[in-house]
Short mmCIF file of C-alpha atoms in Angstrom, two decimals:
data_model
loop_
_atom_site.label_atom_id
_atom_site.label_comp_id
_atom_site.label_asym_id
_atom_site.label_seq_id
_atom_site.Cartn_x
_atom_site.Cartn_y
_atom_site.Cartn_z
CA MET A 938 -25.43 30.18 3.46
CA LYS A 939 -28.87 29.77 5.04
CA LYS A 940 -29.99 27.76 2.01
CA VAL A 941 -26.97 25.46 2.35
CA ILE A 942 -27.70 24.86 6.06
CA ALA A 943 -31.39 24.20 5.35
CA LYS A 944 -30.46 21.78 2.56
CA ARG A 945 -28.04 19.88 4.78
CA LEU A 946 -30.64 19.61 7.54
CA LEU A 947 -33.20 18.26 5.07
CA ASN A 948 -30.67 15.72 3.77
CA ALA A 949 -30.05 14.61 7.34
CA ILE A 950 -33.68 13.48 7.80
CA PRO A 951 -33.51 10.37 5.54
CA LEU A 952 -30.03 9.62 6.93
CA LEU A 953 -31.33 9.58 10.52
CA PHE A 954 -34.32 7.51 9.36
CA MET A 955 -32.05 4.83 7.86
CA ILE A 956 -29.81 4.85 10.95
CA SER A 957 -32.82 4.31 13.19
CA ILE A 958 -34.01 1.35 11.08
CA ILE A 959 -30.59 -0.33 11.09
CA ALA A 960 -30.10 0.27 14.81
CA PHE A 961 -33.58 -1.07 15.62
CA LEU A 962 -33.03 -4.24 13.57
CA LEU A 963 -29.60 -4.84 15.10
CA ILE A 964 -31.03 -4.53 18.60
CA LYS A 965 -33.83 -6.96 17.77
CA MET A 966 -31.37 -9.48 16.31
CA ALA A 967 -29.07 -9.25 19.33
CA PRO A 968 -29.23 -12.13 21.83
CA GLY A 969 -31.08 -11.54 25.08
CA ASP A 970 -34.58 -10.67 26.20
CA PRO A 971 -35.51 -7.41 27.98
CA VAL A 972 -38.39 -9.19 29.73
CA ARG A 973 -35.92 -11.10 31.87
CA SER A 974 -35.36 -7.90 33.88
CA PHE A 975 -38.87 -8.36 35.28
CA VAL A 976 -38.91 -12.15 35.66
CA THR A 977 -38.63 -13.63 39.14
CA PRO A 978 -38.19 -17.33 39.99
CA ASP A 979 -41.76 -17.68 41.32
CA MET A 980 -43.40 -15.95 38.30
CA ASN A 981 -45.66 -18.11 36.15
CA PRO A 982 -45.56 -18.06 32.30
CA ASP A 983 -48.84 -16.14 32.02
CA ASP A 984 -47.38 -13.23 33.99
CA VAL A 985 -44.30 -13.23 31.76
CA GLU A 986 -46.49 -13.03 28.66
CA ARG A 987 -48.50 -10.18 30.16
CA ILE A 988 -45.26 -8.24 30.74
CA ARG A 989 -44.18 -8.94 27.17
CA LYS A 990 -47.52 -7.68 25.89
CA SER A 991 -47.39 -4.54 28.05
CA LEU A 992 -43.98 -3.71 26.56
CA GLY A 993 -45.31 -4.23 23.04
CA LEU A 994 -42.86 -7.06 22.36
CA ASP A 995 -45.60 -9.43 21.21
CA LYS A 996 -46.14 -7.41 18.00
CA PRO A 997 -44.22 -7.91 14.73
CA VAL A 998 -40.88 -6.10 14.44
CA HIS A 999 -42.06 -3.57 11.83
CA ILE A 1000 -45.07 -2.67 13.99
CA GLN A 1001 -42.80 -2.19 17.00
CA TYR A 1002 -40.54 0.10 14.95
CA PHE A 1003 -43.33 2.32 13.65
CA LEU A 1004 -44.87 2.60 17.11
CA TRP A 1005 -41.45 3.65 18.45
CA LEU A 1006 -41.00 6.13 15.59
CA GLN A 1007 -44.44 7.59 16.20
CA ASN A 1008 -43.58 8.19 19.85
CA ILE A 1009 -40.19 9.73 18.94
CA LEU A 1010 -41.80 12.20 16.54
CA THR A 1011 -44.08 13.37 19.35
CA GLY A 1012 -41.13 13.79 21.72
CA ASN A 1013 -41.85 10.64 23.72
CA PHE A 1014 -38.69 8.51 24.03
CA GLY A 1015 -40.39 6.06 26.35
CA TYR A 1016 -39.33 4.80 29.75
CA SER A 1017 -36.23 2.89 30.77
CA ILE A 1018 -36.98 -0.78 31.33
CA VAL A 1019 -34.43 -0.97 34.15
CA SER A 1020 -34.69 2.34 36.02
CA LYS A 1021 -38.36 3.06 35.08
CA ARG A 1022 -37.41 6.71 34.42
CA PRO A 1023 -38.21 8.75 31.26
CA VAL A 1024 -35.47 8.12 28.70
CA LEU A 1025 -35.33 11.76 27.57
CA GLU A 1026 -34.82 12.89 31.15
CA MET A 1027 -31.90 10.46 31.57
CA ILE A 1028 -30.25 11.63 28.33
CA VAL A 1029 -30.64 15.34 29.08
CA GLU A 1030 -29.18 14.68 32.51
CA ARG A 1031 -26.03 13.04 31.10
CA LEU A 1032 -25.59 14.94 27.84
CA PRO A 1033 -23.65 17.91 29.36
CA ALA A 1034 -21.00 15.54 30.77
CA THR A 1035 -20.38 13.96 27.36
CA MET A 1036 -20.46 17.25 25.47
CA GLY A 1037 -18.10 18.83 28.00
CA LEU A 1038 -15.61 15.97 27.73
CA MET A 1039 -15.71 15.90 23.91
CA GLY A 1040 -15.54 19.69 23.62
CA ALA A 1041 -12.63 20.00 26.05
CA SER A 1042 -10.65 17.26 24.30
CA LEU A 1043 -11.26 18.87 20.88
CA ILE A 1044 -10.15 22.31 22.10
CA VAL A 1045 -7.03 20.88 23.75
CA SER A 1046 -6.25 18.93 20.57
CA LEU A 1047 -6.39 22.03 18.37
CA ILE A 1048 -4.48 24.24 20.82
CA LEU A 1049 -1.58 21.76 20.91
CA ALA A 1050 -1.71 20.29 17.39
CA ILE A 1051 -1.64 23.59 15.46
CA PRO A 1052 1.61 25.05 16.86
CA ILE A 1053 3.32 21.63 16.98
CA GLY A 1054 2.32 20.89 13.38
CA LEU A 1055 3.51 24.29 12.16
CA TYR A 1056 6.81 24.07 14.02
CA THR A 1057 7.59 20.52 12.87
CA ALA A 1058 6.96 21.63 9.26
CA VAL A 1059 9.36 24.55 9.64
CA LYS A 1060 11.93 22.29 11.37
CA LYS A 1061 11.42 19.38 8.97
CA ASN A 1062 13.72 16.40 9.61
CA SER A 1063 15.06 17.97 12.80
CA LEU A 1064 15.31 16.09 16.09
CA PHE A 1065 12.09 17.72 17.34
CA ASP A 1066 10.29 16.77 14.12
CA LYS A 1067 11.38 13.14 14.41
CA PHE A 1068 10.39 12.97 18.08
CA ALA A 1069 6.97 14.53 17.39
CA ASN A 1070 6.37 12.10 14.52
CA PHE A 1071 7.33 9.19 16.76
CA LEU A 1072 4.79 10.29 19.38
CA SER A 1073 2.13 10.74 16.70
CA TYR A 1074 2.67 7.16 15.48
CA ILE A 1075 2.18 5.98 19.05
CA GLY A 1076 -0.98 8.08 19.47
CA ILE A 1077 -2.50 6.73 16.27
CA SER A 1078 -1.58 3.11 16.99
CA ILE A 1079 -2.34 2.41 20.66
CA PRO A 1080 -5.87 1.38 21.70
CA ILE A 1081 -7.80 3.99 23.68
CA PHE A 1082 -8.75 1.65 26.52
CA TRP A 1083 -5.13 0.51 27.01
CA PHE A 1084 -3.87 4.09 27.14
CA ALA A 1085 -6.61 4.96 29.63
CA LEU A 1086 -5.63 2.06 31.89
CA MET A 1087 -1.96 3.09 31.73
CA LEU A 1088 -2.83 6.66 32.78
CA ILE A 1089 -4.93 5.36 35.67
CA TYR A 1090 -2.08 3.12 36.81
CA LEU A 1091 0.52 5.91 36.65
CA PHE A 1092 -1.32 9.04 37.76
CA SER A 1093 -3.87 7.50 40.14
CA LEU A 1094 -2.46 4.29 41.59
CA LYS A 1095 1.31 4.80 41.50
CA TRP A 1096 1.74 8.58 41.90
CA ASN A 1097 -1.67 9.39 43.44
CA LEU A 1098 -1.89 12.71 41.57
CA LEU A 1099 -5.32 12.54 39.91
CA PRO A 1100 -8.64 10.74 40.59
CA SER A 1101 -9.23 7.61 38.55
CA MET A 1102 -13.01 7.56 38.23
CA GLY A 1103 -16.18 9.62 38.41
CA MET A 1104 -16.81 13.28 37.76
CA ARG A 1105 -16.88 14.66 41.31
CA THR A 1106 -15.51 13.81 44.72
CA VAL A 1107 -18.24 12.97 47.22
CA GLY A 1108 -19.05 16.06 49.23
CA VAL A 1109 -17.05 18.40 46.96
CA SER A 1110 -18.79 20.68 44.44
CA SER A 1111 -15.99 22.95 43.22
CA THR A 1112 -15.15 23.58 39.55
CA TRP A 1113 -11.53 22.58 40.12
CA ASP A 1114 -12.67 19.18 41.38
CA VAL A 1115 -14.57 18.56 38.12
CA MET A 1116 -11.57 19.72 36.08
CA LYS A 1117 -9.26 17.45 38.07
CA HIS A 1118 -11.50 14.46 37.39
CA GLY A 1119 -11.64 15.34 33.69
CA ILE A 1120 -7.88 15.63 33.08
CA LEU A 1121 -7.26 11.91 32.49
CA PRO A 1122 -10.29 11.14 30.25
CA CYS A 1123 -9.72 14.37 28.33
CA SER A 1124 -6.06 13.47 27.83
CA VAL A 1125 -7.01 10.04 26.47
CA LEU A 1126 -9.32 11.51 23.84
CA ALA A 1127 -7.01 14.42 23.00
CA PHE A 1128 -3.82 12.37 22.54
CA GLN A 1129 -5.14 10.46 19.56
CA ASN A 1130 -6.64 13.59 17.98
CA ILE A 1131 -3.42 15.57 18.45
CA SER A 1132 -1.50 12.80 16.68
CA VAL A 1133 -3.85 12.88 13.66
CA TYR A 1134 -4.27 16.66 13.44
CA MET A 1135 -0.54 17.34 13.88
CA ARG A 1136 0.42 15.13 10.94
CA TYR A 1137 -2.13 16.75 8.64
CA ILE A 1138 -1.06 20.24 9.70
CA ARG A 1139 2.59 19.35 9.17
CA SER A 1140 2.07 17.96 5.66
CA SER A 1141 -0.21 20.86 4.65
CA THR A 1142 2.24 23.43 6.01
CA ILE A 1143 5.15 21.86 4.12
CA ARG A 1144 3.18 22.17 0.88
CA GLN A 1145 2.19 25.77 1.65
CA LEU A 1146 5.77 26.81 2.41
CA ASP A 1147 6.71 25.93 -1.17
CA GLU A 1148 4.04 28.23 -2.62
CA ASP A 1149 4.98 31.48 -4.36
CA TYR A 1150 3.07 33.73 -1.96
CA VAL A 1151 5.33 32.62 0.91
CA GLN A 1152 8.45 33.60 -1.01
CA ILE A 1153 6.84 36.93 -1.90
CA GLN A 1154 6.13 37.60 1.79
CA TYR A 1155 9.76 36.83 2.63
CA ALA A 1156 10.83 39.22 -0.13
CA TYR A 1157 8.71 41.97 1.44
CA GLY A 1158 10.53 41.42 4.73
CA ALA A 1159 7.80 39.55 6.65
CA THR A 1160 8.98 37.47 9.59
CA ARG A 1161 8.59 33.71 9.71
CA ASP A 1162 6.02 33.82 12.51
CA ARG A 1163 3.91 36.38 10.70
CA ILE A 1164 3.92 34.29 7.52
CA LEU A 1165 3.01 31.14 9.44
CA PHE A 1166 0.17 32.54 11.55
CA HIS A 1167 -1.23 35.20 9.16
CA HIS A 1168 -0.95 33.49 5.78
CA VAL A 1169 -0.03 29.81 5.91
CA LEU A 1170 -2.31 28.93 8.82
CA ARG A 1171 -5.40 30.22 7.00
CA ASN A 1172 -4.80 27.81 4.11
CA VAL A 1173 -3.82 24.96 6.43
CA LEU A 1174 -7.09 25.21 8.38
CA LEU A 1175 -9.23 24.07 5.42
CA PRO A 1176 -8.08 20.43 5.39
CA ILE A 1177 -8.04 20.45 9.20
CA ILE A 1178 -11.73 21.38 9.27
CA THR A 1179 -12.38 18.38 7.02
CA ILE A 1180 -10.41 16.11 9.35
CA ILE A 1181 -12.29 17.42 12.38
CA GLY A 1182 -15.61 16.63 10.68
CA LEU A 1183 -14.40 13.13 9.79
CA SER A 1184 -13.00 12.51 13.28
CA ILE A 1185 -16.24 13.28 15.10
CA PRO A 1186 -17.50 9.65 14.79
CA SER A 1187 -14.26 8.34 16.32
CA LEU A 1188 -14.51 11.04 19.00
CA VAL A 1189 -18.01 9.88 19.92
CA GLY A 1190 -16.92 6.22 19.90
CA GLY A 1191 -13.83 7.07 21.93
CA ALA A 1192 -15.98 8.94 24.44
CA PHE A 1193 -18.04 5.77 24.98
CA ILE A 1194 -14.91 3.74 25.77
CA THR A 1195 -13.30 6.49 27.84
CA GLU A 1196 -16.43 7.16 29.89
CA THR A 1197 -16.73 3.45 30.66
CA VAL A 1198 -13.10 3.11 31.79
CA PHE A 1199 -13.19 6.27 33.93
CA SER A 1200 -16.84 5.88 35.07
CA TRP A 1201 -17.55 9.32 33.62
CA PRO A 1202 -21.32 9.89 34.01
CA GLY A 1203 -22.10 10.66 30.37
CA LEU A 1204 -24.02 9.11 27.50
CA GLY A 1205 -21.23 6.61 26.83
CA LEU A 1206 -21.40 5.02 30.26
CA LEU A 1207 -25.20 5.07 30.14
CA GLY A 1208 -25.15 3.41 26.71
CA VAL A 1209 -22.78 0.60 27.74
CA THR A 1210 -24.78 -0.04 30.92
CA SER A 1211 -28.01 -0.14 28.90
CA ILE A 1212 -26.53 -2.62 26.41
CA PHE A 1213 -25.59 -5.07 29.15
CA SER A 1214 -29.02 -4.73 30.78
CA PHE A 1215 -30.95 -4.95 27.45
CA ASP A 1216 -32.57 -1.56 28.07
CA TYR A 1217 -33.78 -1.13 24.48
CA PRO A 1218 -35.51 2.28 24.78
CA VAL A 1219 -32.33 3.85 26.20
CA ILE A 1220 -30.10 2.19 23.57
CA MET A 1221 -32.25 3.46 20.71
CA ALA A 1222 -32.44 6.98 22.13
CA ILE A 1223 -28.65 7.19 22.64
CA THR A 1224 -28.06 5.89 19.11
CA LEU A 1225 -30.36 8.57 17.73
CA PHE A 1226 -28.76 11.34 19.80
CA SER A 1227 -25.26 10.21 18.80
CA SER A 1228 -26.28 10.32 15.13
CA ILE A 1229 -27.69 13.83 15.57
CA MET A 1230 -24.41 14.91 17.17
CA LEU A 1231 -22.51 13.61 14.13
CA VAL A 1232 -24.81 15.41 11.70
CA ILE A 1233 -24.51 18.68 13.64
CA GLY A 1234 -20.72 18.27 13.82
CA ASN A 1235 -20.42 17.89 10.07
CA LEU A 1236 -22.76 20.84 9.55
CA VAL A 1237 -20.57 23.00 11.81
CA ALA A 1238 -17.54 21.92 9.75
CA ASP A 1239 -19.29 23.13 6.58
CA ILE A 1240 -20.08 26.47 8.20
CA LEU A 1241 -16.47 26.86 9.36
CA TYR A 1242 -15.36 26.33 5.77
CA SER A 1243 -17.11 29.52 4.73
CA VAL A 1244 -15.71 31.40 7.74
CA VAL A 1245 -12.09 30.43 7.02
CA ASP A 1246 -12.28 30.74 3.21
CA PRO A 1247 -14.35 33.71 1.89
CA ARG A 1248 -14.26 32.20 -1.61
CA ILE A 1249 -16.51 29.36 -0.49
CA ARG A 1250 -18.92 31.85 1.09
CA LEU A 1251 -19.07 33.85 -2.13
CA ARG A 1252 -19.73 30.74 -4.23
CA GLY A 1253 -22.43 29.74 -1.74
#
């Protein structure tokens, strides 16, 4: 297993390298000029050129990229053009908020999707199954930002039950206050994941219930719940692990939208703010960190494969 992990990490190096090249070129081709953040109406052209030279923007694009890559490999992510703070410090400061929101939404998704998917498979074509499928179609279809705005309108503006923005109330530092602020953004991310996971669990469970080992367990007198949670669930988890690994990119992208709508102080909000202000060092660093999160997520999915299915571990 250690060899497999080491191999996957080595394969991730050229992948991250290509991502960094594409992201750097896209940023350079985007309209806008980061120097305009420093320009004032009474500044003469010579001063503007000196600022451009100090930022290294007067060099060819490939030279700029390799200078940036050299700094990254030494742990220097540069300084934000707008806030003048170290980029790494800004990312480390906001990373826990994003990881907490994504982790909470993923846990909630699995806790709800697994029993609902199993029960709808057992009660196939029942009223509950049809209602759950209807909700899953809605969850897959509706845009994340629209659903977020609807939750803000209902729970914050109309019913005044939950806060609509931020991570903390000013002057309050309790854990419950953070949880209360995270309910709406977590619900937005979890609803779409629950819809996807539930449908895969339902279809996989229906296939497993037709297998011979299920009928043998019934013949031995095993109860339905024991068969579902001790035998069927273990085989159902394998495709779910694959879906989780594939859904991590959409989870990261959804976190960017959700954090922006709810003003959640994570990497997503920082990234969107940096894009509008042409803060190139921050944009590149967030792109790189997001790519690393995706690679780690897929690696964790591979490790979970061997945990759930011993046959994979033995072949490894």
